[in-house]
Amino acid sequence: MTGSEAPPSFRLAYVPGVTPAKWVRTWNERFPAIPLALVAVPAAEAFGLLRSGGVDAGFVRLPVDRTDLSAIPLYTETTVVVVPKDHVVAAVDEVSTEDLADDIVLHPLDDTLDWERLPGKPAFERPATTADAIELVAAGIGVLVVPQSLARLHHRKDLTYRPVTDAPESRVALSWPQDETTDLVEDFIGIVRGRTVNSTRGRTAAAAQPKSQPAPKRSDGRGGARQKPAAGKASGKSARGGGSGSAKGGTKGGAKGGPKGGAKRGKPRRP
């Protein structure tokens, strides 16, 4: 590495409400030599940061302009309404948008939901951010419909939330510039998709284990491999007996090793 070359690193953006901890932890376990830098970014600025090269990839909310950005949808969030704890909605398990018809529903400028028609009554002005809208809910000015992750992010003890069954939903995706699908991006995609460390996809996956080689054959001392004798053939032994050497030795070996009462060779002695 020359003095002008910077060590490799991976820059990952994430919008409010997204918790990338589990993927970051897996990255640090697999690639401890390549630091991962997290960059928190408002949802409205995430795509500009990706296009400018400020980060390598990012967790964003759909839709994504596929003209120059790639995206992998990851999950869909539950939509909830945030209300004061003494609000009538707090007494039920879930509501519909019609149940909010008499409420002022705040609509912040950084709203992440794609509404065709806003529920409830409009406020006099739109809050600048979701955080500002949460403060207005706490002050009793209105209610707020957001993805559940944002309700948790801005949790307050005096507020609660309930699912809204027919509201638009927010989908979270991993996105990166199409022309910058680098090896590091491929590695992170593999983590997000749940690939194992030994997967064939991705650049820095662990090297494949070498195939087990068959055990070497024993040498017979003459440069050749020792082979098993064929069935029914003796290996270096007399065919007549179990021992090697002369026929006499073979006979003795046969007499000793054979069953009792076996016939002996030679002429019978006279009594």
Coordinates of C-alpha atoms in Angstrom, one line a residue:
M1 CA 0.0 0.0 0.0
T2 CA 1.4 3.4 -1.0
G3 CA 1.1 6.5 1.1
S4 CA -1.7 7.9 -1.1
E5 CA -3.9 4.8 -0.7
A6 CA -6.4 4.9 2.1
P7 CA -7.3 1.7 3.9
P8 CA -10.7 0.2 2.8
S9 CA -13.8 1.1 4.7
F10 CA -17.5 0.9 4.2
R11 CA -19.9 3.9 4.8
L12 CA -23.5 3.0 5.5
A13 CA -26.3 5.5 5.7
Y14 CA -29.6 4.9 7.6
V15 CA -32.8 7.0 7.8
P16 CA -34.6 7.6 11.1
G17 CA -36.4 4.6 12.5
V18 CA -34.1 2.0 10.9
T19 CA -31.9 0.0 13.3
P20 CA -28.9 -1.5 11.4
A21 CA -27.3 -2.9 14.5
K22 CA -27.6 -6.6 13.7
W23 CA -26.2 -6.2 10.2
V24 CA -23.3 -4.0 11.5
R25 CA -22.5 -6.7 14.1
T26 CA -22.3 -9.4 11.5
W27 CA -20.1 -7.2 9.3
N28 CA -17.7 -6.6 12.2
E29 CA -17.5 -10.3 12.9
R30 CA -16.7 -11.2 9.3
F31 CA -14.6 -8.3 8.3
P32 CA -12.8 -6.9 11.4
A33 CA -10.1 -5.3 9.3
I34 CA -12.6 -3.2 7.3
P35 CA -14.3 -0.6 9.5
L36 CA -18.0 0.2 8.9
A37 CA -19.0 3.9 9.4
L38 CA -22.6 4.6 10.2
V39 CA -24.1 7.9 8.8
A40 CA -27.5 9.0 10.2
V41 CA -29.4 11.0 7.5
P42 CA -32.9 12.5 7.2
A43 CA -35.1 10.5 4.8
A44 CA -35.3 13.4 2.4
E45 CA -31.5 13.6 2.1
A46 CA -30.6 9.9 1.8
F47 CA -30.9 9.6 -2.0
G48 CA -28.8 12.7 -2.6
L49 CA -26.1 11.3 -0.3
L50 CA -26.0 8.1 -2.2
R51 CA -25.8 9.8 -5.6
S52 CA -23.0 12.1 -4.4
G53 CA -20.9 9.2 -3.2
G54 CA -21.0 10.3 0.4
V55 CA -21.8 6.8 1.4
D56 CA -21.5 3.3 -0.2
A57 CA -25.0 2.1 0.6
G58 CA -27.9 3.1 2.8
F59 CA -31.1 1.9 4.4
V60 CA -33.9 4.1 2.9
R61 CA -37.6 4.1 2.6
L62 CA -39.3 3.2 -0.7
P63 CA -40.0 4.3 -3.3
V64 CA -36.5 4.4 -4.9
D65 CA -35.8 6.0 -8.3
R66 CA -34.4 2.9 -10.2
T67 CA -32.9 5.1 -12.9
D68 CA -29.6 5.2 -11.2
L69 CA -30.1 3.5 -7.9
S70 CA -30.5 -0.2 -7.0
A71 CA -32.6 -1.3 -4.1
I72 CA -33.5 -4.5 -2.3
P73 CA -36.8 -4.3 -0.3
L74 CA -36.3 -5.7 3.2
Y75 CA -39.4 -5.4 5.3
T76 CA -42.7 -3.5 5.6
E77 CA -43.5 -1.6 8.8
T78 CA -46.7 -1.4 10.7
T79 CA -48.4 2.1 10.6
V80 CA -49.6 3.5 13.9
V81 CA -51.3 6.6 15.3
V82 CA -49.5 8.4 18.2
V83 CA -51.9 9.8 20.7
P84 CA -51.9 11.1 24.4
K85 CA -52.4 8.3 26.9
D86 CA -55.8 9.7 27.9
H87 CA -57.0 9.8 24.3
V88 CA -60.0 7.6 23.5
V89 CA -57.9 5.7 21.0
A90 CA -55.7 4.4 23.8
A91 CA -58.6 2.3 25.0
V92 CA -58.7 0.1 21.9
D93 CA -56.3 -2.3 20.2
E94 CA -56.4 -0.8 16.7
V95 CA -58.2 1.8 14.7
S96 CA -59.1 2.7 11.1
T97 CA -58.6 6.1 9.4
E98 CA -62.4 6.6 9.7
D99 CA -62.0 6.5 13.5
L100 CA -59.7 9.6 13.2
A101 CA -62.2 11.6 11.3
D102 CA -62.8 14.0 14.2
D103 CA -59.2 14.4 15.1
I104 CA -56.6 16.9 13.8
V105 CA -54.1 14.7 12.1
L106 CA -50.7 16.3 11.9
H107 CA -48.8 16.0 8.6
P108 CA -45.1 16.9 9.0
L109 CA -43.0 17.9 6.0
D110 CA -40.8 14.8 6.4
D111 CA -43.7 12.4 6.4
T112 CA -42.7 9.0 5.0
L113 CA -46.2 7.7 4.1
D114 CA -47.6 8.0 0.6
W115 CA -51.1 9.3 1.3
E116 CA -53.8 9.4 -1.4
R117 CA -56.1 11.2 1.1
L118 CA -55.1 12.4 4.5
P119 CA -57.4 11.2 7.3
G120 CA -59.0 13.5 9.9
K121 CA -58.9 17.3 10.0
P122 CA -55.9 19.2 8.7
A123 CA -53.8 21.4 11.1
F124 CA -53.3 25.1 10.4
E125 CA -49.7 24.5 9.4
R126 CA -47.5 21.5 8.8
P127 CA -44.8 20.8 11.4
A128 CA -41.3 20.8 9.9
T129 CA -40.3 17.4 11.3
T130 CA -41.8 14.3 12.9
A131 CA -40.0 15.3 16.1
D132 CA -41.9 18.6 16.1
A133 CA -45.2 16.8 15.4
I134 CA -44.6 14.6 18.4
E135 CA -44.3 17.7 20.6
L136 CA -47.6 19.0 19.3
V137 CA -49.3 15.6 20.0
A138 CA -48.0 15.8 23.6
A139 CA -49.4 19.3 23.8
G140 CA -52.8 18.0 22.8
I141 CA -52.8 19.8 19.4
G142 CA -53.5 16.7 17.3
V143 CA -52.5 13.1 16.6
L144 CA -49.8 11.7 14.3
V145 CA -49.8 8.7 11.9
V146 CA -46.3 7.3 11.3
P147 CA -44.4 4.0 10.8
Q148 CA -44.1 2.2 14.2
S149 CA -40.3 2.5 14.2
L150 CA -40.7 6.3 14.3
A151 CA -43.2 6.1 17.1
R152 CA -40.7 4.1 19.1
L153 CA -37.8 6.4 18.2
H154 CA -39.7 9.4 19.6
H155 CA -41.2 7.5 22.5
R156 CA -42.5 9.6 25.4
K157 CA -44.0 8.4 28.7
D158 CA -47.1 10.6 28.2
L159 CA -47.8 9.2 24.7
T160 CA -48.9 5.8 23.3
Y161 CA -49.7 4.4 19.9
R162 CA -52.1 2.0 18.2
P163 CA -52.0 0.3 14.8
V164 CA -54.0 1.8 11.9
T165 CA -55.4 -1.0 9.8
D166 CA -56.0 0.8 6.5
A167 CA -53.2 3.4 6.4
P168 CA -50.4 3.4 3.9
E169 CA -47.4 1.4 4.9
S170 CA -43.7 2.3 4.8
R171 CA -41.2 -0.2 3.3
V172 CA -37.5 -0.2 4.1
A173 CA -34.9 -1.1 1.5
L174 CA -31.1 -1.3 1.1
S175 CA -30.1 1.0 -1.7
W176 CA -26.8 1.9 -3.5
P177 CA -25.8 3.5 -6.8
Q178 CA -26.1 1.1 -9.7
D179 CA -22.7 2.1 -11.1
E180 CA -21.0 1.6 -7.8
T181 CA -21.8 -2.0 -7.0
T182 CA -18.4 -2.6 -5.5
D183 CA -17.0 -5.7 -3.8
L184 CA -17.8 -4.2 -0.4
V185 CA -21.4 -3.5 -1.4
E186 CA -21.7 -7.1 -2.6
D187 CA -20.4 -8.3 0.8
F188 CA -22.9 -6.2 2.6
I189 CA -25.7 -7.4 0.4
G190 CA -24.7 -10.9 1.3
I191 CA -25.1 -10.1 5.0
V192 CA -28.5 -8.5 4.5
R193 CA -29.7 -11.4 2.5
G194 CA -28.6 -13.8 5.2
R195 CA -25.9 -15.6 3.2
T196 CA -23.5 -17.6 5.3
V197 CA -19.8 -16.8 5.5
N198 CA -19.0 -19.8 3.2
S199 CA -21.4 -18.7 0.5
T200 CA -20.0 -18.6 -3.0
R201 CA -21.5 -15.1 -3.5
G202 CA -19.5 -12.1 -2.4
R203 CA -15.8 -11.2 -2.6
T204 CA -14.4 -11.7 0.8
A205 CA -16.4 -14.8 1.9
A206 CA -14.2 -17.3 3.7
A207 CA -12.1 -19.3 1.3
A208 CA -13.5 -22.7 0.4
Q209 CA -12.1 -25.5 2.4
P210 CA -9.7 -27.7 0.4
K211 CA -11.2 -31.0 -0.7
S212 CA -10.1 -34.0 1.4
Q213 CA -7.5 -36.0 -0.3
P214 CA -7.6 -39.8 -0.3
A215 CA -5.1 -41.4 2.2
P216 CA -1.8 -42.3 0.4
K217 CA -1.2 -45.9 -0.4
R218 CA 1.5 -47.6 1.7
S219 CA 4.7 -48.3 -0.2
D220 CA 6.1 -51.8 -0.4
G221 CA 9.7 -50.4 0.0
R222 CA 10.4 -50.8 -3.7
G223 CA 8.7 -47.6 -4.9
G224 CA 5.5 -49.4 -5.6
A225 CA 2.2 -49.3 -3.8
R226 CA 1.4 -52.3 -1.6
Q227 CA -1.7 -54.0 -2.8
K228 CA -4.0 -56.5 -1.2
P229 CA -3.7 -60.0 -2.5
A230 CA -6.5 -61.3 -4.7
A231 CA -9.1 -63.5 -3.2
G232 CA -8.0 -67.2 -3.1
K233 CA -4.3 -66.5 -3.6
A234 CA -1.6 -66.7 -1.0
S235 CA 0.8 -63.7 -0.7
G236 CA 4.4 -65.0 -0.6
K237 CA 3.3 -68.3 1.1
S238 CA 3.2 -71.9 0.0
A239 CA -0.1 -73.0 -1.5
R240 CA 0.1 -76.3 0.5
G241 CA 0.4 -74.9 4.0
G242 CA 0.2 -71.7 5.9
G243 CA 4.0 -71.2 6.2
S244 CA 6.5 -70.3 3.6
G245 CA 9.7 -72.2 2.6
S246 CA 10.2 -75.9 1.8
A247 CA 7.5 -78.5 1.4
K248 CA 8.7 -80.1 4.6
G249 CA 8.1 -76.9 6.5
G250 CA 4.7 -76.6 4.8
T251 CA 3.8 -80.1 6.0
K252 CA 4.6 -79.4 9.6
G253 CA 2.7 -76.2 9.4
G254 CA -0.2 -78.0 8.0
A255 CA 0.0 -80.8 10.7
K256 CA 0.2 -78.4 13.5
G257 CA -2.4 -76.0 12.3
G258 CA -4.9 -78.7 10.9
P259 CA -7.6 -80.4 12.8
K260 CA -6.8 -83.4 15.0
G261 CA -7.0 -86.8 13.3
G262 CA -6.0 -85.4 10.0
A263 CA -4.2 -87.9 7.6
K264 CA -0.5 -87.9 7.6
R265 CA 1.6 -88.4 4.5
G266 CA 4.2 -91.2 4.1
K267 CA 4.1 -95.1 4.4
P268 CA 2.5 -96.6 7.5
R269 CA 5.0 -98.2 10.0
R270 CA 4.8 -101.9 10.6
P271 CA 3.7 -102.9 14.0

